[in-house]
CSV table of C-alpha atoms in Angstrom, one decimal:
chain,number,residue,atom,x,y,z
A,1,UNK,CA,-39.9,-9.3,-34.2
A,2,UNK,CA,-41.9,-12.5,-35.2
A,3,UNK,CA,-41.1,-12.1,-38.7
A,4,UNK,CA,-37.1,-11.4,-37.8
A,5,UNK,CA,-36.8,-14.1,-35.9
A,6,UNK,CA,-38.9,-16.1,-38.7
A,7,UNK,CA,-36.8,-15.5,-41.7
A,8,UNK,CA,-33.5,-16.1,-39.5
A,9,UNK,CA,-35.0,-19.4,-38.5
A,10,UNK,CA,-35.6,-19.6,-42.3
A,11,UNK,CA,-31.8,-19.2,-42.9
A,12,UNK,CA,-30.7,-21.2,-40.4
A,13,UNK,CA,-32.9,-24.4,-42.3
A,14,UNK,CA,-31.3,-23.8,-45.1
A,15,UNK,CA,-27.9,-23.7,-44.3
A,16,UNK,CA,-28.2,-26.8,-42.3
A,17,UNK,CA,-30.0,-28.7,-44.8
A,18,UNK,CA,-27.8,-28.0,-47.1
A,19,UNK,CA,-25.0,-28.6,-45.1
A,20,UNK,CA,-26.4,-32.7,-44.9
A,21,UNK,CA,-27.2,-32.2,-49.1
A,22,UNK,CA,-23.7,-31.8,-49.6
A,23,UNK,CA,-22.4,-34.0,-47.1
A,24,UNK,CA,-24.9,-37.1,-48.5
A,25,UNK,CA,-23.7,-36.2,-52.6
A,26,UNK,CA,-20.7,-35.2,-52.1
A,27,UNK,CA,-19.4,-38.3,-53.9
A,28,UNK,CA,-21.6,-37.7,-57.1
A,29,UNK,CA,-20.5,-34.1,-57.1
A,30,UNK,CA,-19.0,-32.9,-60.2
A,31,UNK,CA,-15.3,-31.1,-59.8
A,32,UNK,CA,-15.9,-27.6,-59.6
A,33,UNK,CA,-15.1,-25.4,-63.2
A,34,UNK,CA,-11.9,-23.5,-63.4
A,35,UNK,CA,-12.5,-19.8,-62.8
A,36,UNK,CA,-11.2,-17.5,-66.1
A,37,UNK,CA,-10.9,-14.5,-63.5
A,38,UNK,CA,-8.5,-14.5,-60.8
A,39,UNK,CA,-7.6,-12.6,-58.2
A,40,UNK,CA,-4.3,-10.6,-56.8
A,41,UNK,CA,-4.5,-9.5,-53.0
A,42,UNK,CA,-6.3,-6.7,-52.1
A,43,UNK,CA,-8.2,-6.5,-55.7
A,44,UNK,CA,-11.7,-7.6,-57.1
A,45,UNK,CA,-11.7,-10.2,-60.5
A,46,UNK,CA,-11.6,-7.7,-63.3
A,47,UNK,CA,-8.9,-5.6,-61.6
A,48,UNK,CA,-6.7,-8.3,-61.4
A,49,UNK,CA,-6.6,-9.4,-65.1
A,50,UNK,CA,-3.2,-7.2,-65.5
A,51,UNK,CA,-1.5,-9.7,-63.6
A,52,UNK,CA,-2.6,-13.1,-65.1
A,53,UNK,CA,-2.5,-12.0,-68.6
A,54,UNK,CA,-0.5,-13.2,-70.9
A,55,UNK,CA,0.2,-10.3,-73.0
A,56,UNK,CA,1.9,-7.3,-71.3
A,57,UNK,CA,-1.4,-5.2,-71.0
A,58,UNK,CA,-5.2,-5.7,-70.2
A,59,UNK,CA,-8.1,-4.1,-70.7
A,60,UNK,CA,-11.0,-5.5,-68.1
A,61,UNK,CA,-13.6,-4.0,-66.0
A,62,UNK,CA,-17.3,-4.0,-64.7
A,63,UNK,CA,-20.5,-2.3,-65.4
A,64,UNK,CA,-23.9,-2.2,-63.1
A,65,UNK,CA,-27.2,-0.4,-63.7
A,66,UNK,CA,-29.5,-0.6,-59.9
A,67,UNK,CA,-33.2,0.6,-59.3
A,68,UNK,CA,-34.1,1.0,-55.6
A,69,UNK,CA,-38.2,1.9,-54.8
A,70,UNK,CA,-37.4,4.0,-52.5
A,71,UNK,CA,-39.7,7.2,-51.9
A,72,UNK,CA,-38.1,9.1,-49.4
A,73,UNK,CA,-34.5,10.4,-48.5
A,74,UNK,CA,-34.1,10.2,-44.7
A,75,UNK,CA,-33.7,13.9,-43.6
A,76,UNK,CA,-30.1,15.0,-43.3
A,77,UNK,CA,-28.7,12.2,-45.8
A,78,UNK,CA,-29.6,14.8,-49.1
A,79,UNK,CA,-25.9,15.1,-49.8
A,80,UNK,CA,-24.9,11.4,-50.1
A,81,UNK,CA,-27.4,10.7,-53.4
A,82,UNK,CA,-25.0,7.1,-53.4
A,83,UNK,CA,-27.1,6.0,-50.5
A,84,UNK,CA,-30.4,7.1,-51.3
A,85,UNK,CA,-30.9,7.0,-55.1
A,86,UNK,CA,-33.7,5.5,-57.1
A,87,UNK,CA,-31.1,4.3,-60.3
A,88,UNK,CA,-27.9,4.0,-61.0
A,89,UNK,CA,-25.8,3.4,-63.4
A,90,UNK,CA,-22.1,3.1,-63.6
A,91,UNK,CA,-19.3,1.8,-65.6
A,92,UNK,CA,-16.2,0.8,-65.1
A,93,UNK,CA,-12.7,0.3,-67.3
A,94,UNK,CA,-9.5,-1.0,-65.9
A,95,UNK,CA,-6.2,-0.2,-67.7
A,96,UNK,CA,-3.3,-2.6,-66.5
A,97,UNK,CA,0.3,-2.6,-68.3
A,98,UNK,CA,3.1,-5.1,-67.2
A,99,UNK,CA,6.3,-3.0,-67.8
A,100,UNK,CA,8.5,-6.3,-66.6
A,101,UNK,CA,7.8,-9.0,-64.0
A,102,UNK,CA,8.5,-7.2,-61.3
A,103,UNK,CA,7.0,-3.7,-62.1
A,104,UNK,CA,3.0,-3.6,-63.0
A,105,UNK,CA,1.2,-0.3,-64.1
A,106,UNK,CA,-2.9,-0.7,-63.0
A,107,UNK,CA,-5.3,1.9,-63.3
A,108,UNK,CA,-9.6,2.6,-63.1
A,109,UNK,CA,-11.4,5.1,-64.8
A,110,UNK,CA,-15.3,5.2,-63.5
A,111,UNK,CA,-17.9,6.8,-64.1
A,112,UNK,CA,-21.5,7.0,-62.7
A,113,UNK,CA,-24.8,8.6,-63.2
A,114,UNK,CA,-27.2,8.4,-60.0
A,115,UNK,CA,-30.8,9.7,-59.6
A,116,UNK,CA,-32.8,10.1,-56.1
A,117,UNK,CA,-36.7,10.6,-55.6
A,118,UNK,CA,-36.6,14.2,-55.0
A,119,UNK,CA,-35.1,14.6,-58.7
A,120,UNK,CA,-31.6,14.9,-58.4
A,121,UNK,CA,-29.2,13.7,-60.5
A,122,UNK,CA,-24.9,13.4,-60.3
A,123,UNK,CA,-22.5,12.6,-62.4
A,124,UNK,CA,-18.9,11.6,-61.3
A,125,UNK,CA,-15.5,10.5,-62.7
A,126,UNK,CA,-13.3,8.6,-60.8
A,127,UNK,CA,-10.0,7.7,-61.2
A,128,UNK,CA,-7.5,5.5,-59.6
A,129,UNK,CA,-4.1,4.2,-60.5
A,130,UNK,CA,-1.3,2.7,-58.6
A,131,UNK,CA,2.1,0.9,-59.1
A,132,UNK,CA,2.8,-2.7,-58.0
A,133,UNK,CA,6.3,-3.9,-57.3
A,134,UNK,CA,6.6,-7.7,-57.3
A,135,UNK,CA,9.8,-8.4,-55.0
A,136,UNK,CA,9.1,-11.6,-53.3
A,137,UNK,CA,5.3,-13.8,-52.4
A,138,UNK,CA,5.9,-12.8,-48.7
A,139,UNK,CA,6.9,-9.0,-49.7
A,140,UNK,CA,5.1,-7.1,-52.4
A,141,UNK,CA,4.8,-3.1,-52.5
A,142,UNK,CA,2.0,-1.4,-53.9
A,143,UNK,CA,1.8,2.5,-54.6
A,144,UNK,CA,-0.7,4.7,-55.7
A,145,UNK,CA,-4.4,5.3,-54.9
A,146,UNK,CA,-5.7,2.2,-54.0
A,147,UNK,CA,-8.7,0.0,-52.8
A,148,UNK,CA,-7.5,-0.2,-48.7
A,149,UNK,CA,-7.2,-3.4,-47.6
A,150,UNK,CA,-10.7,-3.6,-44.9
A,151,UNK,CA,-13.9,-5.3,-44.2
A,152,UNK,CA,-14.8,-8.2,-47.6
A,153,UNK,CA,-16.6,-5.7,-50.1
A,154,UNK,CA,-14.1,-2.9,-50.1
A,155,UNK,CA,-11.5,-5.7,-52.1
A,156,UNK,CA,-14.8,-7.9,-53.6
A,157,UNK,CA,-16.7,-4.6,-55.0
A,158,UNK,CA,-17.5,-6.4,-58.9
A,159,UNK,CA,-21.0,-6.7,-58.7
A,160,UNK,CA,-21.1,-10.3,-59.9
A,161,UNK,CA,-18.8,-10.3,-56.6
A,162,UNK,CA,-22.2,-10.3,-54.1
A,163,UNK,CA,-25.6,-11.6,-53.9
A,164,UNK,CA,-27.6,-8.0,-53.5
A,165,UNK,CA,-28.5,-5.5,-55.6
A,166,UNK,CA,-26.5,-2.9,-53.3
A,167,UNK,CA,-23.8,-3.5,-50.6
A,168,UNK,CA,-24.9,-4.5,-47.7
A,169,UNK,CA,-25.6,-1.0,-45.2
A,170,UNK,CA,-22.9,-2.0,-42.9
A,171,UNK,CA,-20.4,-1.8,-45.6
A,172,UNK,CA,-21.9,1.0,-47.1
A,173,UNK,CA,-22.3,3.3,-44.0
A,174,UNK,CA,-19.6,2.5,-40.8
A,175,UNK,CA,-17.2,0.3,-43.7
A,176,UNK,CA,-17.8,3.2,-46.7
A,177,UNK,CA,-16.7,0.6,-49.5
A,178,UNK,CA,-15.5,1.2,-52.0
A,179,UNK,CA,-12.6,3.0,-49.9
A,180,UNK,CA,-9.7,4.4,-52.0
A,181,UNK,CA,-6.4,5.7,-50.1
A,182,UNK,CA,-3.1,7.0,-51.9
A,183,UNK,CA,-0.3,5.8,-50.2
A,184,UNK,CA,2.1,3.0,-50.2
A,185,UNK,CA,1.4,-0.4,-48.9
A,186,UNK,CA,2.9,-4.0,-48.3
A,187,UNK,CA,1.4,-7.3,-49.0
A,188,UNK,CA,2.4,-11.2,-49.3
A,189,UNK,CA,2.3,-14.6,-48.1
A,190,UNK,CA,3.6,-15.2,-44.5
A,191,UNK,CA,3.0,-19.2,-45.1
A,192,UNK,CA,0.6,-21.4,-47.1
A,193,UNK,CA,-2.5,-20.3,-44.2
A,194,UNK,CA,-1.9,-16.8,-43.8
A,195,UNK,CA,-1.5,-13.4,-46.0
A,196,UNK,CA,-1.3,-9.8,-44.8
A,197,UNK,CA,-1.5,-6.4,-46.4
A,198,UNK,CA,-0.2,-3.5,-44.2
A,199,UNK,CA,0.2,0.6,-45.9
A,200,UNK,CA,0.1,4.2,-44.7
A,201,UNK,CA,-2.2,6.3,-46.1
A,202,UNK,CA,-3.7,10.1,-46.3
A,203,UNK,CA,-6.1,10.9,-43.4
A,204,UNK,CA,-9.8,11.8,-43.7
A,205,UNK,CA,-10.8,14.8,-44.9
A,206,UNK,CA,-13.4,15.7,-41.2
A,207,UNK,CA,-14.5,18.8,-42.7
A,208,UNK,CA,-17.1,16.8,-44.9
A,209,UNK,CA,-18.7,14.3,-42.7
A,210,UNK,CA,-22.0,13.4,-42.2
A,211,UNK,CA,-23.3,12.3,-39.6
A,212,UNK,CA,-25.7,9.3,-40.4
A,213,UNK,CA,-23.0,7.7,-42.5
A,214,UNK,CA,-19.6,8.0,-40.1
A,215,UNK,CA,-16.0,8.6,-42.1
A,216,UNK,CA,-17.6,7.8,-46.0
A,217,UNK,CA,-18.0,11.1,-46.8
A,218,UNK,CA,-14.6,12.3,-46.0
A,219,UNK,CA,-12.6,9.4,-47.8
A,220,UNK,CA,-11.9,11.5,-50.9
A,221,UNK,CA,-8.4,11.5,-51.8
A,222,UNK,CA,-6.8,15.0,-51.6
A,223,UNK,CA,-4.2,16.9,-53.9
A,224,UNK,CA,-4.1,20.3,-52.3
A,225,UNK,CA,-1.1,21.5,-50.7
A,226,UNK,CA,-2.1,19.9,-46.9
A,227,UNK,CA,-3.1,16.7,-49.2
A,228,UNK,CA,-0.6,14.7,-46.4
A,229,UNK,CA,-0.6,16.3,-43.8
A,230,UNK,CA,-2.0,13.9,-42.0
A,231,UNK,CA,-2.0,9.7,-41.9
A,232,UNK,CA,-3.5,6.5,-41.3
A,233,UNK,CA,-2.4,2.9,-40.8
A,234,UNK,CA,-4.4,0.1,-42.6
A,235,UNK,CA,-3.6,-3.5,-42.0
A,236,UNK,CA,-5.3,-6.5,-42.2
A,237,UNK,CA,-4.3,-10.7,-41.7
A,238,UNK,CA,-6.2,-13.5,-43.6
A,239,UNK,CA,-6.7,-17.3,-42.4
A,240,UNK,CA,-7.5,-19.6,-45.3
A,241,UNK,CA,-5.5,-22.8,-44.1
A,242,UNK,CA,-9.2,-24.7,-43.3
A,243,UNK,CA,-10.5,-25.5,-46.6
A,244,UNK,CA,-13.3,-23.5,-48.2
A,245,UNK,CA,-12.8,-21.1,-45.2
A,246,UNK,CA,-12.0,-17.5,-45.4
A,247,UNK,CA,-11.1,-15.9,-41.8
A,248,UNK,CA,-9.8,-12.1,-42.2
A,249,UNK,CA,-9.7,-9.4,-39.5
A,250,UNK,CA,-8.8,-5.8,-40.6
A,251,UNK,CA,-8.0,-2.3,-39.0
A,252,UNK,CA,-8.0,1.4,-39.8
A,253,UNK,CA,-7.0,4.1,-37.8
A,254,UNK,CA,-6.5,7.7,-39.0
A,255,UNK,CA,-5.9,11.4,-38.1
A,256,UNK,CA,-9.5,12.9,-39.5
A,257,UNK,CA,-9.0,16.9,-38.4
A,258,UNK,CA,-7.0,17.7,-42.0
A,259,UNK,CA,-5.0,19.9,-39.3
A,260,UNK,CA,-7.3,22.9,-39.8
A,261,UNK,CA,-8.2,25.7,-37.9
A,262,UNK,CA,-11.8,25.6,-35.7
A,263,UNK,CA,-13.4,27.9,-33.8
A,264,UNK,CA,-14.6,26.9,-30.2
A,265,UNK,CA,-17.9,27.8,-28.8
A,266,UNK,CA,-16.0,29.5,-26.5
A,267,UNK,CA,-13.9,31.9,-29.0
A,268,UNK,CA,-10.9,30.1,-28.9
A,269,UNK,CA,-9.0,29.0,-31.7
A,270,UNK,CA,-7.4,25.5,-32.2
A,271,UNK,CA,-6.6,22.8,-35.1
A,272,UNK,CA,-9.2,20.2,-35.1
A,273,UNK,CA,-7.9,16.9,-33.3
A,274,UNK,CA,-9.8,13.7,-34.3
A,275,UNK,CA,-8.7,10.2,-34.9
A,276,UNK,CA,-11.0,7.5,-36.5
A,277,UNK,CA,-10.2,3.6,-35.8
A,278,UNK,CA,-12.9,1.0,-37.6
A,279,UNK,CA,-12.0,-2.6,-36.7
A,280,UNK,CA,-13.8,-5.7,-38.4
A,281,UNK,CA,-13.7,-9.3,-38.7
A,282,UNK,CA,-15.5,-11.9,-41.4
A,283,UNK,CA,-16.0,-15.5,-41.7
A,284,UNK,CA,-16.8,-16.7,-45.1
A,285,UNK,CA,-17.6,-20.5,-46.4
A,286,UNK,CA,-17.8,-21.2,-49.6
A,287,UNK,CA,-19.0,-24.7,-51.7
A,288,UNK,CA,-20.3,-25.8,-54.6
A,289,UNK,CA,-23.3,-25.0,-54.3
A,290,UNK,CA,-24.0,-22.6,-51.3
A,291,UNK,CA,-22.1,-20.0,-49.6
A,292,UNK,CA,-22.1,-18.4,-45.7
A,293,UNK,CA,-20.6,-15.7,-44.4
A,294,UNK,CA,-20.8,-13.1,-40.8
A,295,UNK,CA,-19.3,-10.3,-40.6
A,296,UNK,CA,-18.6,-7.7,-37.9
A,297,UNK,CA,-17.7,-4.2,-37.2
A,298,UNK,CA,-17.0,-1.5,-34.9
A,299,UNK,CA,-15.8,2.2,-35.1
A,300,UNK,CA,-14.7,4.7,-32.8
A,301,UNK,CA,-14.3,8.4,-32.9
A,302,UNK,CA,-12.7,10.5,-30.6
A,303,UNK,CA,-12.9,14.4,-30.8
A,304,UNK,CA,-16.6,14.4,-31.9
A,305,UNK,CA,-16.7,18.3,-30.8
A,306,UNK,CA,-14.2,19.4,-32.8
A,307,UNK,CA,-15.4,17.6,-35.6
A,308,UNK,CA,-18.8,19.7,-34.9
A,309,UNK,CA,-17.2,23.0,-35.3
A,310,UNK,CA,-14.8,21.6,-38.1
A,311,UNK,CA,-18.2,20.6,-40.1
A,312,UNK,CA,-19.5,23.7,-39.5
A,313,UNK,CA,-17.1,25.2,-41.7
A,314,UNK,CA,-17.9,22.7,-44.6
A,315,UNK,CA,-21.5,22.3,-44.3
A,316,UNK,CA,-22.9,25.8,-44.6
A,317,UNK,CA,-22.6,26.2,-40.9
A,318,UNK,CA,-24.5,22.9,-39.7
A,319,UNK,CA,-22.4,21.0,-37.4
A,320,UNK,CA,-22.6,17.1,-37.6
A,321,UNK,CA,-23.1,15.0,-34.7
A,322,UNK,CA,-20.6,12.0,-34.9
A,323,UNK,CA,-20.8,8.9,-33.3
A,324,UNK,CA,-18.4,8.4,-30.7
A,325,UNK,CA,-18.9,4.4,-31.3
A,326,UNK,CA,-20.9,2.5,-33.9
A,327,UNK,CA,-21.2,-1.1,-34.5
A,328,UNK,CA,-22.6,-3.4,-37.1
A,329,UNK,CA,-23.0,-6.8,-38.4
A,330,UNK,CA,-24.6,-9.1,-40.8
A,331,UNK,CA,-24.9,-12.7,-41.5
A,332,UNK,CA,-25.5,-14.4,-45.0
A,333,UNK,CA,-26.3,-18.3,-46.4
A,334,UNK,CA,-27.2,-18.6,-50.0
A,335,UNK,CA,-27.7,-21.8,-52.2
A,336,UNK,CA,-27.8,-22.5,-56.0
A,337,UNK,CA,-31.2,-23.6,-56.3
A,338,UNK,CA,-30.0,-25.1,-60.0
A,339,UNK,CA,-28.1,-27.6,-58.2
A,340,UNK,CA,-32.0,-29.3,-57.3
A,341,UNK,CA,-31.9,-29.9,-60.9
A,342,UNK,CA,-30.3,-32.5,-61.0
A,343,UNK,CA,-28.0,-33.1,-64.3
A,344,UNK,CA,-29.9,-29.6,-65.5
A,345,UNK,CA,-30.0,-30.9,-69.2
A,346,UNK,CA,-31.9,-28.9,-70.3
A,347,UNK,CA,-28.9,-26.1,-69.8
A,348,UNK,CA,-25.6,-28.4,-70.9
A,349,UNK,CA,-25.7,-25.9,-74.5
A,350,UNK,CA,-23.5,-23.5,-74.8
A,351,UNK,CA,-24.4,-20.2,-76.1
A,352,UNK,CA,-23.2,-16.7,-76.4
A,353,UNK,CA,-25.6,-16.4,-73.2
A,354,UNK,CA,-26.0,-19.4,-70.9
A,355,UNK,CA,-22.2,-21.1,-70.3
A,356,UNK,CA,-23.6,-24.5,-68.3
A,357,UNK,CA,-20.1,-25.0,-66.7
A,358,UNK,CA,-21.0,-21.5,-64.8
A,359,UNK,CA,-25.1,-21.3,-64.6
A,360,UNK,CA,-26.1,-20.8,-60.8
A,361,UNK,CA,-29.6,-19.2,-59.3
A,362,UNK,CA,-28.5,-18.2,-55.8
A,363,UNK,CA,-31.2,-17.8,-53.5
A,364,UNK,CA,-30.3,-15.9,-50.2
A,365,UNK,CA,-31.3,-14.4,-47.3
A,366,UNK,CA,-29.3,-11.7,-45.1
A,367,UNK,CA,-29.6,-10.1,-41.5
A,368,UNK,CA,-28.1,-7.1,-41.0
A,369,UNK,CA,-27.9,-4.8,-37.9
A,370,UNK,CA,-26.1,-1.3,-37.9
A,371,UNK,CA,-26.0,1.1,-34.6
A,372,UNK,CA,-24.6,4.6,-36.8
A,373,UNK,CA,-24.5,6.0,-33.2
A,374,UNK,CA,-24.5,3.5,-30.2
A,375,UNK,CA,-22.3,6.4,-28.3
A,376,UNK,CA,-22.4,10.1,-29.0
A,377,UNK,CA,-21.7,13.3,-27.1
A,378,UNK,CA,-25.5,14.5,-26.5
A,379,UNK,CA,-24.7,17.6,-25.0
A,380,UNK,CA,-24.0,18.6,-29.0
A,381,UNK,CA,-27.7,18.7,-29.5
A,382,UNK,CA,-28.5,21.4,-27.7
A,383,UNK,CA,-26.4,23.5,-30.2
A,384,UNK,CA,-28.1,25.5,-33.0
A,385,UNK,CA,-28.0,24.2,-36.4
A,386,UNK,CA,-27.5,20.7,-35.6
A,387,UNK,CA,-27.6,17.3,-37.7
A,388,UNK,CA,-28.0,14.1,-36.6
A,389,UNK,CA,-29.2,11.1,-38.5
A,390,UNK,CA,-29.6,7.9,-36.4
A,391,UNK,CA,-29.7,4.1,-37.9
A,392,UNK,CA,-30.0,1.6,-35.1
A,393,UNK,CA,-32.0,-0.4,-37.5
A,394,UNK,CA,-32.7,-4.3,-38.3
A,395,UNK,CA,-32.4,-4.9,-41.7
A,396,UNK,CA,-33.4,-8.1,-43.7
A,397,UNK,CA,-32.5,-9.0,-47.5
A,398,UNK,CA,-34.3,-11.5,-49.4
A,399,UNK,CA,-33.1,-12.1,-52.9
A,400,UNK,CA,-32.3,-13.8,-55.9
A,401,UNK,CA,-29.6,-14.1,-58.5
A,402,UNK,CA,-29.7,-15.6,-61.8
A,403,UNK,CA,-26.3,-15.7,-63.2
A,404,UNK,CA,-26.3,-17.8,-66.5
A,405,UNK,CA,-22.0,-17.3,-66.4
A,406,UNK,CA,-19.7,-16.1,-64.0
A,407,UNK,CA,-19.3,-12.7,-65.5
A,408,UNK,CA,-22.9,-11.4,-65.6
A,409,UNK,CA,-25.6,-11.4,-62.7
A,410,UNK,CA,-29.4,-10.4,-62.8
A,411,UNK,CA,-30.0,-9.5,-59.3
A,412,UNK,CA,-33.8,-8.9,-57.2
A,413,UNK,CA,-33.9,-8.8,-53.8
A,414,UNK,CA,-36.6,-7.5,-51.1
A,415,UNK,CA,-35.5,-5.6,-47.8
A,416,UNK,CA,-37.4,-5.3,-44.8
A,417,UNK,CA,-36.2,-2.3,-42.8
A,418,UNK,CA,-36.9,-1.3,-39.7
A,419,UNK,CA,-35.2,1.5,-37.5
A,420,UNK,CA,-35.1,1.0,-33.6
A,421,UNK,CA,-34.2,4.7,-32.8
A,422,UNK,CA,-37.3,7.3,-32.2
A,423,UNK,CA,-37.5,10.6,-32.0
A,424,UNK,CA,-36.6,13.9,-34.5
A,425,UNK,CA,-33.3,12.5,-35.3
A,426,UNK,CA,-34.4,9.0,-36.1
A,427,UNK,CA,-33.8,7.9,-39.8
A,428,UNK,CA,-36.9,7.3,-41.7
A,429,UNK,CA,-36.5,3.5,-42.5
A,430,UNK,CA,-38.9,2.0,-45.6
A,431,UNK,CA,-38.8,-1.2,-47.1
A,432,UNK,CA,-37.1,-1.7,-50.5
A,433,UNK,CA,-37.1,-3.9,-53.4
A,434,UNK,CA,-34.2,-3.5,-55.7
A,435,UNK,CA,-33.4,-4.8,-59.3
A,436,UNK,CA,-30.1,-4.6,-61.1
A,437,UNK,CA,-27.8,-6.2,-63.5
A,438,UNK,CA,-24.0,-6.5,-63.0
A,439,UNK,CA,-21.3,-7.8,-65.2
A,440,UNK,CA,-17.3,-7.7,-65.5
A,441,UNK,CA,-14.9,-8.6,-68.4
């Protein structure tokens, strides 16, 4: 707890004193670079480049390779390798096509190659494509399978995009970025301080849930014949009319039960009722020099028993124990230590590498705290064949970027991890120190 409660104090020094740095030079300051990669709502830098360039197609996208110490997988987490593998490496190609104006083709191919300590391996594809409609700033329609409009990684997933070698856990495990739904949404401007994106999409596939990491594994989109039979409403409303400020609240609340047939402990047969709702909020600041940012969030789950049985069915007959309420949240500074430099003239050449308009070193420190099960239905565990994974755990990142342009990133951080929870269901919590590079283009 000493060490917590050092390292916050740590991060508390450094936002303020950089807070008076940039008050005391903000005169001498030079004006900040223009950006070459822009954003649309609701995407990340290189999937955007469709819609600022200036021929009628683009080809743009991102590329990360990660290694993670990490000797263990916590017991009951073996079939989600992304959360618990040593290396990874993935690539990523975005195909964009402006058929006119108003009507813009944009799609993702992806693939990844993960390893974990136990000596697994997987390889995936992913693809994702969707139709924008350009009708008016204050009403837009996009189509397709999509990123869904929640939380600040699921729309900022580019690894140049964040300071850590990995998402933070509490957008990995309650928030299970990156998040895809087919459906149709809206977006636009309401006035110069606020924007919105609202959309129906497919619900969550229940049958594949885990339960140490909530909804993620049952956001898979669907093609099969029930592939809509049932919904969920996404919406989420953005504040940016203080300047440098980002304030965003989102919502998601979906039918998870895929309408199939379960079994009861008593003999009876039923379809599986279950809704999922995950609400979250950010705060993000964002200078020259130094960034800050909290956010928070908090699921709910009703119909955690059906969900047992309904697991039961897609998990070789071990039911999942699903939180009926989980909650986390973080908080983030980080500041270019190049800034302390000075005029940093020993970096004004410009080279296929090092673009001195764009060098940074971030240095920053992140506390995170994630409850995966704050309330659940205990009675469940006196059931055979049962799984439960619990994270009530403290986590705290220490890291450091070196970024010598805006499109690439050389990433090292340091977590220390420690879970709360006790007993047999209790996740095994190590610390980590992670390496990775990330770029986009």
């Amino acid at each position: 707890m000493k060490k917590i409660l050092f390292l916050l104090g740590l991060a508390l020094s450094l936002f303020t004193s950089t807070i008076h740095a940039q008050e005391t030079s903000q005169e001498n300051e030079e004006v900040e670079p223009e950006t070459k990669f822009k954003q649309q709502p609701g995407l990340a830098k290189a999937a955007s480049k469709i819609f600022y360039s200036e021929k009628p197609w683009s080809i743009s996208g991102f590329g990360e390779i990660s290694h993670v110490n990490r000797n263990d997988i916590p017991l009951g987490m073996e079939d989600d390798i992304e959360l618990s593998y040593n290396n990874l490496y993935r690539f990523s190609t975005f195909f964009g096509y402006r058929f006119t104006d108003k009507i813009i083709w944009n799609s993702e191919v992806m693939i990844e190659y993960l390893q974990d300590p136990a000596g697994n391996s997987h390889f995936e594809l992913i693809l994702e494509a969707f139709l924008d409609f350009s009708i008016h700033k204050s009403f837009n329609v996009r189509a397709g399978l999509y990123p869904l409009n929640i939380g600040y990684i699921n729309n900022n997933d580019e690894p140049v995009m964040f300071g850590s070698v990995n998402r933070s856990d509490v957008e990995r495990i309650i928030v299970p970025s990156t998040w895809m739904g087919m459906g149709v949404s809206a977006y636009g401007v309401i006035s110069p301080s606020f924007n919105y994106a609202t959309g129906i999409t497919q619900g969550l596939d229940g049958a594949h849930f885990l339960s140490g990491s909530f909804i993620r594994q049952g956001r898979e989109p669907r093609f099969d014949s029930e592939a809509f039979s049932t919904y969920s409403y996404n919406g989420q409303i953005n504040y940016v009319g203080l300047k440098n400020w980002t304030l965003s609240a989102s919502m998601y609340v979906g039918q998870t039960g895929n309408n199939q047939t379960i079994q009861t402990s008593s003999g009876d047969f039923k379809t599986a009722d279950a809704v999922a709702q995950l609400y979250t909020a950010y705060a993000k600041y964002t200078q020259k020099n130094w960034e800050f940012m909290a956010l928070a969030t908090h699921g709910y789950m009703s119909g955690t028993d059906d969900l047992f049985e309904l697991t039961k069915m897609g998990n070789g007959g071990v039911g999942q124990v699903m939180a009926n309420q989980n909650v986390g949240y973080l908080v983030e500074g980080s500041y270019d230590l190049l800034s302390l430099f000075g005029k940093r003239s020993f970096l004004r050449k410009k080279n296929v590498i090092i673009d001195p308009h764009h060098v940074k070193i971030p240095f920053f420190v992140r506390y995170e705290y994630i409850n995966s099960h704050k309330d659940y239905n205990k009675n469940l565990l006196a059931e055979n064949n049962v799984n439960m994974v619990h994270f009530n755990s403290d986590i705290i990142t220490v890291g450091l970027n070196f970024k010598p342009r805006e499109e690439i990133a050389f990433k090292i951080d340091y977590q220390f991890r420690n879970n709360r929870a006790t007993g047999p269901y209790a996740a095994k919590e190590d610390n980590l120190l992670e390496l990775g590079i990330g770029f986009i283009f």
